[in-house]
Amino acid sequence: MSINYDHFSSLGIALVVSGPSGTGKTTVCEKLLEQNKNLNFSISCTTRKPREGEVDGEDYYFISVEEFKRRVENSEFLEYAEVHDNYYGTLKTEVTDKVINGEDVLIDIDVQGMRQMRKASSGDSVLEKCTSYVFIAPPSYPELEKRLRNRGTETEDVVSRRMLNARKELKAWNEYQYLIINDEVDKAVNRLQSVITAVSIETSRLTPVADWPYV
Ligand code: ADP
Ligand code: 5GP
């Protein structure tokens, strides 16, 4: 009898991805989500206004500050943070419920969010086993600024604030398990897929279910 990965039951992967605004996280993640149909995007709640082309319930759940606070009171978030003067939060229903069902989830959050996720995961039997952390960095500061400007979605004032924040965020790169430098989109997508592939076959994640011969 030959064996394959169907001989294992496994929780899904919760892949936390951070990097300064403008690095290209959304571009890389969207491309990966297109080619990896087993991967779900964790749709965060935000009080920020939608950018042109953004769709409610796809890119974010765009909600009011009052609604956000109500959800905080209800303990609906795994983590939440104030980023660039707006609130952002990761819903438990987007992550915990899915990984328990064996589905993989991509979570795009900032460095504060990652630190909260690490706290929330430690001692949580499901999240501790499921969560991996990836930092996406731009190839240089001038390139980051160029990307932020070229995106054309922010005012000069907002670009300056995001560049200042980027300098702080980039220092956190080695708090993550993996570093991806987004020099070229396709290379970055391949690197991210490689991380998922490697994590998915970690022995600590694999629980044999039936007819497992290697005992
Ligand atoms: P983030 O989600 O990290 O804020 P985006 O995905 O919105 O960043 O990307 C910011 C801008 O940079 C966009 O205009 C995008 O097309 C561009 N971009 C993303 N990755 C690259 C890359 N590897 N090389 C050049 N431009 C890029
Ligand atoms: P943007 O406004 O450009 O979409 O996102 C700004 C920043 O907020 C990015 O660094 C992004 O990773 C972060 N972010 C998005 N969703 C969440 C979330 O649910 N929680 C936290 N902590 N940060 C988030």
XYZ file of N, CA and C and ligand atoms in Angstrom:
696
model
N 0.843 -1.198 0.000
C 0.000 0.000 0.000
C 0.884 1.256 0.000
N 0.617 2.162 -0.895
C 1.395 3.414 -0.853
C 0.622 4.447 -0.033
N 1.346 5.338 0.578
C 0.671 6.331 1.415
C 0.779 7.717 0.787
N -0.158 8.579 1.168
C -0.108 9.961 0.692
C -0.653 10.873 1.805
N -0.793 12.144 1.490
C -1.185 13.094 2.546
C -2.642 12.935 2.974
N -3.412 12.107 2.238
C -4.786 11.850 2.680
C -4.806 11.018 3.960
N -3.642 10.469 4.313
C -3.571 9.676 5.548
C -3.496 10.548 6.796
N -3.562 11.841 6.599
C -3.461 12.737 7.756
C -4.685 13.633 7.854
N -5.048 13.925 9.110
C -5.994 15.019 9.294
C -5.135 16.181 9.762
N -5.524 17.367 9.392
C -4.683 18.485 9.777
C -5.532 19.747 9.884
N -5.165 20.580 10.844
C -5.821 21.883 10.949
C -5.338 22.738 9.793
N -6.090 23.794 9.460
C -5.630 24.696 8.400
C -4.453 25.547 8.884
N -3.870 26.298 7.943
C -2.754 27.188 8.270
C -3.298 28.611 8.400
N -2.913 29.297 9.476
C -3.231 30.732 9.597
C -1.930 31.479 9.323
N -1.825 32.046 8.124
C -0.572 32.680 7.720
C -0.682 34.192 7.920
N 0.045 34.683 8.922
C 0.032 36.117 9.216
C 1.085 36.802 8.346
N 0.655 37.815 7.592
C 1.561 38.534 6.691
C 1.537 40.014 7.058
N 2.722 40.571 7.326
C 2.813 42.010 7.617
C 3.892 42.638 6.759
N 3.862 43.952 6.719
C 4.876 44.718 5.991
C 4.346 46.121 5.868
N 5.217 47.113 5.735
C 4.736 48.491 5.685
C 3.771 48.731 4.529
N 2.859 49.654 4.750
C 1.915 50.042 3.709
C 2.686 50.459 2.457
N 2.293 49.942 1.290
C 2.956 50.277 0.030
C 3.988 49.255 -0.401
N 4.300 48.292 0.472
C 5.298 47.255 0.156
C 4.857 46.375 -1.006
N 3.537 46.188 -1.102
C 3.014 45.307 -2.146
C 2.341 44.067 -1.594
N 1.975 44.104 -0.303
C 1.327 42.937 0.315
C 0.044 42.558 -0.423
N -0.795 43.573 -0.690
C -2.087 43.292 -1.328
C -1.862 42.689 -2.712
N -0.926 43.265 -3.470
C -0.640 42.782 -4.827
C -0.185 41.323 -4.773
N 0.756 41.026 -3.887
C 1.314 39.677 -3.785
C 0.240 38.699 -3.280
N -0.503 39.123 -2.255
C -1.519 38.226 -1.673
C -2.628 37.938 -2.685
N -3.046 38.966 -3.451
C -4.135 38.739 -4.420
C -3.701 37.731 -5.479
N -2.451 37.867 -5.913
C -1.956 36.939 -6.935
C -1.873 35.510 -6.382
N -1.433 35.412 -5.145
C -1.338 34.090 -4.522
C -2.738 33.486 -4.357
N -3.697 34.319 -3.945
C -5.068 33.824 -3.733
C -5.686 33.351 -5.047
N -5.287 33.992 -6.159
C -5.796 33.580 -7.471
C -5.286 32.192 -7.836
N -4.008 31.939 -7.506
C -3.437 30.656 -7.941
C -3.580 29.549 -6.905
N -3.913 29.884 -5.671
C -4.071 28.860 -4.636
C -5.512 28.900 -4.135
N -6.320 28.029 -4.727
C -7.762 28.075 -4.445
C -8.112 27.523 -3.061
N -7.112 26.905 -2.387
C -7.395 26.407 -1.031
C -7.208 27.486 0.025
N -6.731 28.634 -0.438
C -6.392 29.695 0.509
C -7.528 30.726 0.578
N -7.908 31.093 1.819
C -8.952 32.112 2.028
C -8.294 33.377 2.544
N -8.853 34.521 2.178
C -8.355 35.782 2.707
C -9.173 36.152 3.933
N -8.493 36.465 5.041
C -9.219 36.897 6.230
C -9.658 38.349 6.030
N -10.946 38.556 5.899
C -11.466 39.907 5.648
C -11.568 40.630 6.988
N -10.770 41.680 7.128
C -10.751 42.443 8.382
C -11.875 43.467 8.405
N -12.211 43.927 9.606
C -13.085 45.091 9.747
C -12.197 46.330 9.785
N -12.635 47.391 9.160
C -11.910 48.658 9.297
C -12.880 49.832 9.338
N -12.412 50.892 10.007
C -13.202 52.134 10.021
C -12.680 53.083 8.940
N -11.628 52.656 8.186
C -11.140 53.501 7.082
C -12.161 53.505 5.947
N -12.157 54.598 5.193
C -13.084 54.701 4.052
C -12.561 53.825 2.916
N -13.449 53.236 2.115
C -12.985 52.400 0.997
C -12.202 53.215 -0.031
N -11.127 52.616 -0.588
C -10.434 53.249 -1.709
C -11.209 52.904 -2.975
N -10.922 53.665 -4.036
C -11.614 53.396 -5.291
C -11.378 51.932 -5.685
N -12.442 51.239 -6.023
C -12.312 49.847 -6.464
C -12.435 48.841 -5.330
N -12.320 49.289 -4.077
C -12.448 48.340 -2.975
C -13.920 47.979 -2.740
N -14.147 46.712 -2.418
C -15.519 46.224 -2.285
C -15.763 45.792 -0.837
N -16.880 46.266 -0.272
C -17.258 45.893 1.090
C -17.535 44.388 1.142
N -16.945 43.706 2.117
C -17.159 42.256 2.228
C -16.181 41.449 1.389
N -15.337 42.151 0.614
C -14.292 41.432 -0.148
C -12.912 41.880 0.310
N -12.697 43.207 0.255
C -11.396 43.732 0.690
C -11.411 43.914 2.205
N -12.436 44.481 2.699
C -12.656 44.724 4.132
C -14.160 44.716 4.386
N -14.521 44.624 5.674
C -15.864 45.019 6.089
C -15.703 46.464 6.543
N -16.243 47.390 5.787
C -16.108 48.814 6.122
C -17.219 49.185 7.099
N -16.832 49.493 8.336
C -17.845 49.757 9.369
C -17.541 51.084 10.086
N -18.541 51.551 10.836
C -18.370 52.810 11.564
C -17.564 52.562 12.847
N -17.092 53.657 13.437
C -16.351 53.549 14.703
C -17.263 52.928 15.777
N -18.545 53.334 15.781
C -19.491 52.816 16.794
C -19.638 51.298 16.649
N -19.807 50.870 15.398
C -19.959 49.434 15.123
C -18.682 48.688 15.526
N -17.532 49.295 15.255
C -16.260 48.657 15.610
C -16.198 48.459 17.126
N -16.545 49.525 17.857
C -16.475 49.447 19.325
C -17.436 48.397 19.869
N -18.611 48.299 19.235
C -19.597 47.303 19.670
C -19.010 45.885 19.516
N -18.303 45.680 18.407
C -17.711 44.360 18.157
C -16.555 44.063 19.127
N -15.827 45.125 19.512
C -14.770 44.946 20.521
C -15.418 44.481 21.821
N -16.504 45.176 22.222
C -17.229 44.821 23.461
C -17.711 43.377 23.428
N -18.129 42.928 22.234
C -18.650 41.563 22.059
C -17.550 40.519 21.941
N -16.299 40.939 22.073
C -15.137 40.029 21.930
C -15.121 39.299 20.584
N -15.468 40.031 19.521
C -15.512 39.372 18.202
C -14.152 39.325 17.517
N -13.164 40.082 18.056
C -11.873 40.160 17.368
C -10.821 39.276 18.030
N -9.979 38.670 17.172
C -8.790 37.971 17.671
C -7.753 38.984 18.072
N -7.693 40.060 17.301
C -6.802 41.183 17.583
C -7.385 42.399 16.897
N -7.060 43.576 17.407
C -7.420 44.807 16.693
C -6.410 45.879 17.061
N -6.289 46.877 16.201
C -5.301 47.930 16.447
C -5.733 49.203 15.742
N -5.178 50.311 16.223
C -5.372 51.575 15.525
C -4.153 51.753 14.625
N -4.375 51.843 13.330
C -3.281 51.988 12.359
C -3.571 53.224 11.518
N -2.598 54.132 11.432
C -2.766 55.364 10.638
C -4.117 56.028 10.915
N -4.470 56.171 12.195
C -5.692 56.875 12.629
C -7.014 56.159 12.326
N -6.961 54.908 11.919
C -8.197 54.140 11.731
C -8.088 52.833 12.522
N -9.248 52.263 12.849
C -9.246 50.970 13.536
C -9.314 49.836 12.520
N -8.566 48.769 12.818
C -8.582 47.562 11.996
C -8.665 46.373 12.953
N -9.436 45.343 12.587
C -9.518 44.175 13.465
C -9.759 42.879 12.704
N -9.194 41.803 13.245
C -9.346 40.463 12.649
C -10.444 39.712 13.386
N -11.458 39.291 12.659
C -12.588 38.591 13.270
C -12.244 37.127 13.556
N -12.689 36.642 14.713
C -12.484 35.224 15.040
C -13.143 34.329 13.977
N -14.306 34.772 13.469
C -15.023 33.945 12.477
C -14.229 33.794 11.182
N -13.329 34.747 10.900
C -12.536 34.675 9.663
C -11.346 33.742 9.809
N -10.918 33.476 11.054
C -9.688 32.709 11.242
C -9.951 31.392 11.997
N -10.318 31.496 13.263
C -10.412 30.292 14.106
C -11.395 29.276 13.515
N -12.585 29.755 13.127
C -13.609 28.832 12.609
C -13.085 28.108 11.368
N -12.306 28.816 10.546
C -11.843 28.218 9.278
C -10.728 27.201 9.505
N -9.727 27.555 10.326
C -8.614 26.600 10.503
C -9.086 25.317 11.183
N -10.088 25.431 12.047
C -10.633 24.222 12.680
C -11.216 23.288 11.617
N -11.777 23.898 10.557
C -12.327 23.106 9.444
C -11.272 22.665 8.446
N -9.992 22.923 8.741
C -8.921 22.502 7.835
C -8.647 23.469 6.706
N -9.268 24.670 6.753
C -9.038 25.642 5.665
C -7.861 26.558 5.993
N -7.078 26.900 4.956
C -5.951 27.814 5.144
C -6.417 29.265 5.014
N -5.845 30.142 5.839
C -6.265 31.551 5.851
C -5.056 32.478 5.804
N -5.147 33.495 4.971
C -4.102 34.505 4.864
C -4.560 35.754 5.623
N -3.739 36.222 6.565
C -4.162 37.329 7.427
C -3.192 38.499 7.250
N -3.659 39.565 6.618
C -2.811 40.744 6.357
C -3.038 41.745 7.492
N -2.081 41.803 8.444
C -2.233 42.713 9.584
C -0.917 43.443 9.849
N -0.980 44.487 10.654
C 0.247 45.244 10.918
C 1.045 44.581 12.052
N 2.180 45.217 12.394
C 3.084 44.620 13.388
C 2.417 44.531 14.768
N 1.657 45.551 15.148
C 0.959 45.489 16.442
C 0.002 44.306 16.468
N -0.679 44.099 15.332
C -1.633 42.989 15.216
C -0.928 41.652 15.350
N 0.256 41.537 14.713
C 1.028 40.284 14.810
C 1.367 40.002 16.269
N 1.796 41.067 16.977
C 2.188 40.841 18.388
C 0.988 40.378 19.209
N -0.173 40.956 18.930
C -1.390 40.528 19.653
C -1.771 39.107 19.298
N -1.606 38.765 18.004
C -1.932 37.400 17.565
C -1.038 36.395 18.284
N 0.242 36.770 18.438
C 1.164 35.857 19.114
C 0.722 35.623 20.555
N 0.273 36.716 21.194
C -0.204 36.591 22.581
C -1.455 35.725 22.630
N -2.399 36.027 21.702
C -3.673 35.293 21.692
C -3.435 33.815 21.397
N -2.393 33.518 20.594
C -2.146 32.125 20.189
C -1.476 31.324 21.289
N -0.650 32.014 22.098
C 0.119 31.231 23.067
C -0.843 30.670 24.110
N -0.813 29.359 24.247
C -1.729 28.692 25.167
C -3.047 28.297 24.519
N -3.295 28.738 23.279
C -4.520 28.336 22.570
C -4.161 27.138 21.685
N -4.725 25.971 22.005
C -4.257 24.726 21.376
C -4.398 24.765 19.853
N -5.438 25.433 19.356
C -5.624 25.481 17.894
C -4.684 26.505 17.268
N -4.776 27.746 17.728
C -4.003 28.822 17.073
C -2.498 28.622 17.185
N -2.063 28.090 18.319
C -0.626 27.890 18.518
C -0.062 26.951 17.445
N -0.843 25.953 17.094
C -0.401 24.954 16.120
C -0.515 25.475 14.686
N -1.456 26.397 14.471
C -1.808 26.784 13.095
C -1.073 27.992 12.558
N -0.574 28.856 13.440
C -0.166 30.182 12.977
C 1.305 30.249 12.593
N 1.583 30.831 11.432
C 2.952 31.104 10.988
C 3.027 32.580 10.607
N 4.238 33.137 10.698
C 4.386 34.589 10.562
C 5.387 34.940 9.458
N 4.945 35.785 8.520
C 5.774 36.172 7.373
C 5.849 37.697 7.289
N 7.062 38.208 7.110
C 7.219 39.659 6.941
C 7.572 39.938 5.480
N 6.859 40.880 4.875
C 7.165 41.270 3.490
C 7.803 42.653 3.524
N 9.002 42.763 2.959
C 9.739 44.035 3.000
C 9.953 44.565 1.584
N 9.991 45.900 1.441
C 10.299 46.490 0.125
C 11.806 46.412 -0.116
N 12.264 46.528 -1.370
C 13.710 46.429 -1.618
C 14.497 47.654 -1.157
N 13.838 48.795 -0.919
C 14.542 49.978 -0.388
C 13.504 51.007 0.072
N 13.958 52.018 0.838
C 13.039 53.105 1.237
C 12.559 53.912 0.035
N 13.476 54.339 -0.884
C 12.994 55.119 -2.031
C 11.976 54.350 -2.884
N 12.192 53.025 -3.013
C 11.241 52.221 -3.804
C 9.889 52.160 -3.080
N 9.927 52.072 -1.744
C 8.667 52.042 -0.988
C 7.901 53.346 -1.208
N 8.610 54.460 -1.126
C 7.958 55.764 -1.296
C 7.375 55.873 -2.705
N 8.153 55.381 -3.662
C 7.686 55.429 -5.062
C 6.392 54.620 -5.213
N 6.373 53.429 -4.603
C 5.172 52.584 -4.715
C 3.966 53.240 -4.050
N 4.206 53.849 -2.872
C 3.106 54.519 -2.171
C 2.538 55.647 -3.027
N 3.445 56.435 -3.631
C 3.001 57.555 -4.474
C 2.316 57.060 -5.737
N 2.951 56.048 -6.391
C 2.409 55.548 -7.661
C 1.016 54.957 -7.502
N 0.748 54.397 -6.308
C -0.584 53.826 -6.096
C -1.638 54.917 -6.226
N -1.229 56.131 -5.878
C -2.104 57.288 -6.123
C -3.346 57.331 -5.258
N -3.346 56.600 -4.147
C -4.555 56.576 -3.311
C -4.421 57.470 -2.083
N -3.210 58.006 -1.847
C -2.994 58.762 -0.622
C -2.558 60.200 -0.913
N -2.907 61.101 0.002
C -2.420 62.477 -0.116
C -0.962 62.513 0.322
N -0.277 63.622 0.009
C 1.137 63.789 0.395
C 1.332 63.591 1.892
N 0.391 64.167 2.657
C 0.468 64.100 4.106
C 0.421 62.642 4.580
N -0.487 61.878 3.981
C -0.644 60.470 4.364
C 0.589 59.672 3.942
N 1.154 59.992 2.764
C 2.367 59.292 2.310
C 3.483 59.517 3.334
N 3.673 60.764 3.787
C 4.742 61.054 4.760
C 4.522 60.282 6.050
N 3.257 60.230 6.505
C 2.974 59.535 7.759
C 3.254 58.034 7.617
N 2.889 57.476 6.457
C 3.101 56.041 6.235
C 4.596 55.722 6.120
N 5.388 56.671 5.553
C 6.841 56.445 5.464
C 7.472 56.442 6.860
N 6.998 57.340 7.718
C 7.517 57.378 9.096
C 7.195 56.070 9.818
N 5.946 55.629 9.651
C 5.508 54.381 10.276
C 6.309 53.187 9.727
N 6.637 53.240 8.421
C 7.385 52.145 7.781
C 8.744 51.958 8.454
N 9.393 53.067 8.795
C 10.724 52.960 9.414
C 10.636 52.196 10.726
N 9.543 52.410 11.468
C 9.358 51.677 12.729
C 9.050 50.207 12.448
N 8.106 49.989 11.506
C 7.646 48.619 11.238
C 8.764 47.729 10.720
N 9.650 48.305 9.867
C 10.700 47.482 9.244
C 11.668 46.903 10.283
N 11.784 47.580 11.411
C 12.683 47.079 12.466
C 12.182 45.759 13.053
N 10.898 45.467 12.834
C 10.302 44.262 13.448
C 10.473 43.011 12.585
N 11.197 43.124 11.474
C 11.251 42.004 10.511
C 11.647 40.673 11.154
N 12.581 40.725 12.141
C 13.053 39.441 12.667
C 12.218 38.909 13.833
N 11.057 39.541 14.076
C 10.093 38.937 15.012
C 9.246 37.886 14.277
N 9.424 37.814 12.959
C 8.649 36.874 12.128
C 9.511 35.649 11.810
N 8.846 34.568 11.373
C 9.613 33.354 11.047
C 10.223 33.404 9.659
N 9.586 34.140 8.732
C 10.035 34.166 7.342
C 10.100 35.610 6.847
N 11.106 35.861 5.995
C 11.242 37.193 5.386
C 11.134 37.061 3.876
N 10.220 37.861 3.303
C 10.102 37.892 1.837
C 10.371 39.318 1.372
N 11.379 39.473 0.519
C 11.647 40.798 -0.043
C 10.883 40.888 -1.355
N 9.986 41.867 -1.438
C 9.152 41.995 -2.645
C 9.874 42.839 -3.691
N 10.903 42.238 -4.302
C 11.595 42.927 -5.394
C 10.785 42.780 -6.676
N 10.388 41.534 -6.970
C 9.518 41.280 -8.133
C 8.301 40.511 -7.660
N 7.135 40.895 -8.166
C 5.888 40.314 -7.658
C 5.897 38.781 -7.785
N 6.243 38.271 -8.971
C 6.161 36.816 -9.175
C 7.095 36.049 -8.243
N 8.285 36.613 -8.039
C 9.229 35.940 -7.134
C 8.669 35.933 -5.719
N 8.094 37.065 -5.301
C 7.538 37.151 -3.941
C 6.370 36.179 -3.771
N 5.540 36.058 -4.815
C 4.401 35.122 -4.751
C 4.922 33.690 -4.602
N 5.960 33.353 -5.382
C 6.520 31.993 -5.293
C 7.104 31.722 -3.917
N 7.761 32.735 -3.363
C 8.346 32.546 -2.024
C 7.243 32.305 -0.998
N 6.154 33.065 -1.120
C 5.057 32.920 -0.153
C 4.401 31.540 -0.301
N 4.222 31.091 -1.532
C 3.656 29.761 -1.750
C 4.589 28.687 -1.179
N 5.908 28.921 -1.311
C 6.875 27.947 -0.779
C 6.752 27.833 0.738
N 6.524 28.964 1.382
C 6.339 28.937 2.843
C 5.129 28.073 3.179
N 4.012 28.301 2.463
C 2.785 27.543 2.749
C 3.025 26.049 2.534
N 3.716 25.726 1.449
C 3.981 24.311 1.150
C 4.810 23.690 2.266
N 5.854 24.405 2.700
C 6.719 23.854 3.754
C 5.951 23.689 5.064
N 5.189 24.730 5.426
C 4.441 24.666 6.692
C 3.438 23.508 6.654
N 2.829 23.292 5.495
C 1.757 22.282 5.414
C 2.275 20.865 5.643
N 3.597 20.648 5.468
C 4.107 19.283 5.692
C 5.009 19.182 6.931
N 4.905 20.192 7.814
C 5.623 20.070 9.089
C 5.057 18.855 9.835
N 5.954 18.017 10.342
C 5.469 16.789 10.994
C 4.577 17.102 12.191
N 4.860 18.225 12.870
C 4.080 18.544 14.072
C 2.608 18.821 13.731
N 2.317 19.101 12.449
C 0.940 19.406 12.056
C 0.168 18.179 11.627
N 0.906 17.070 11.359
C 0.278 15.932 10.688
C -0.165 14.867 11.689
N -1.442 14.557 11.688
C -1.972 13.508 12.563
C -2.452 12.348 11.685
N -1.779 11.201 11.763
C -2.211 10.073 10.939
C -3.645 9.662 11.287
N -4.442 9.333 10.267
C -5.825 8.950 10.556
C -6.100 7.458 10.411
N -5.671 6.846 9.345
C -6.012 5.421 9.188
C -4.916 4.708 8.407
N -4.719 3.460 8.725
C -3.766 2.597 7.990
C -2.378 3.213 7.887
N -1.985 3.897 8.904
C -0.654 4.534 8.861
C 0.401 3.468 9.166
N 1.274 3.147 8.200
C 2.157 1.982 8.390
C 3.443 2.257 9.167
N 3.833 3.521 9.262
C 5.166 3.804 9.829
C 5.122 3.967 11.341
N 4.791 2.872 12.005
C 4.710 2.952 13.470
C 5.812 2.110 14.099
P 0.303 47.232 0.343
O -0.868 46.296 0.292
O 1.511 46.605 0.978
O -0.031 48.562 0.954
P 0.004 47.390 -2.596
O -0.151 45.954 -2.954
O -1.195 48.277 -2.614
O 0.762 47.545 -1.166
O 1.147 47.963 -3.556
C 1.526 49.337 -3.571
C 1.901 49.742 -5.008
O 3.121 49.080 -5.373
C 0.864 49.342 -6.043
O 0.736 50.376 -6.996
C 1.434 48.061 -6.662
O 1.031 47.912 -8.011
C 2.938 48.332 -6.582
N 3.768 47.099 -6.430
C 3.521 46.021 -5.648
N 4.542 45.115 -5.748
C 5.444 45.638 -6.609
C 6.713 45.187 -7.124
N 7.261 44.019 -6.770
N 7.376 46.003 -7.989
C 6.843 47.204 -8.348
N 5.649 47.688 -7.912
C 4.958 46.931 -7.041
P -4.574 49.725 4.390
O -5.318 50.879 4.952
O -3.414 50.167 3.504
O -5.466 48.699 3.730
O -3.898 48.957 5.619
C -3.103 49.657 6.524
C -2.436 48.691 7.472
O -3.418 48.047 8.289
C -1.632 47.575 6.801
O -0.372 47.495 7.451
C -2.444 46.334 7.067
O -1.601 45.181 7.203
C -3.079 46.681 8.407
N -4.293 45.899 8.686
C -5.270 45.504 7.826
N -6.193 44.782 8.466
C -5.795 44.693 9.757
C -6.319 44.044 10.927
O -7.359 43.395 10.919
N -5.622 44.209 12.082
C -4.448 44.909 12.151
N -3.822 44.977 13.326
N -3.923 45.520 11.083
C -4.587 45.409 9.899
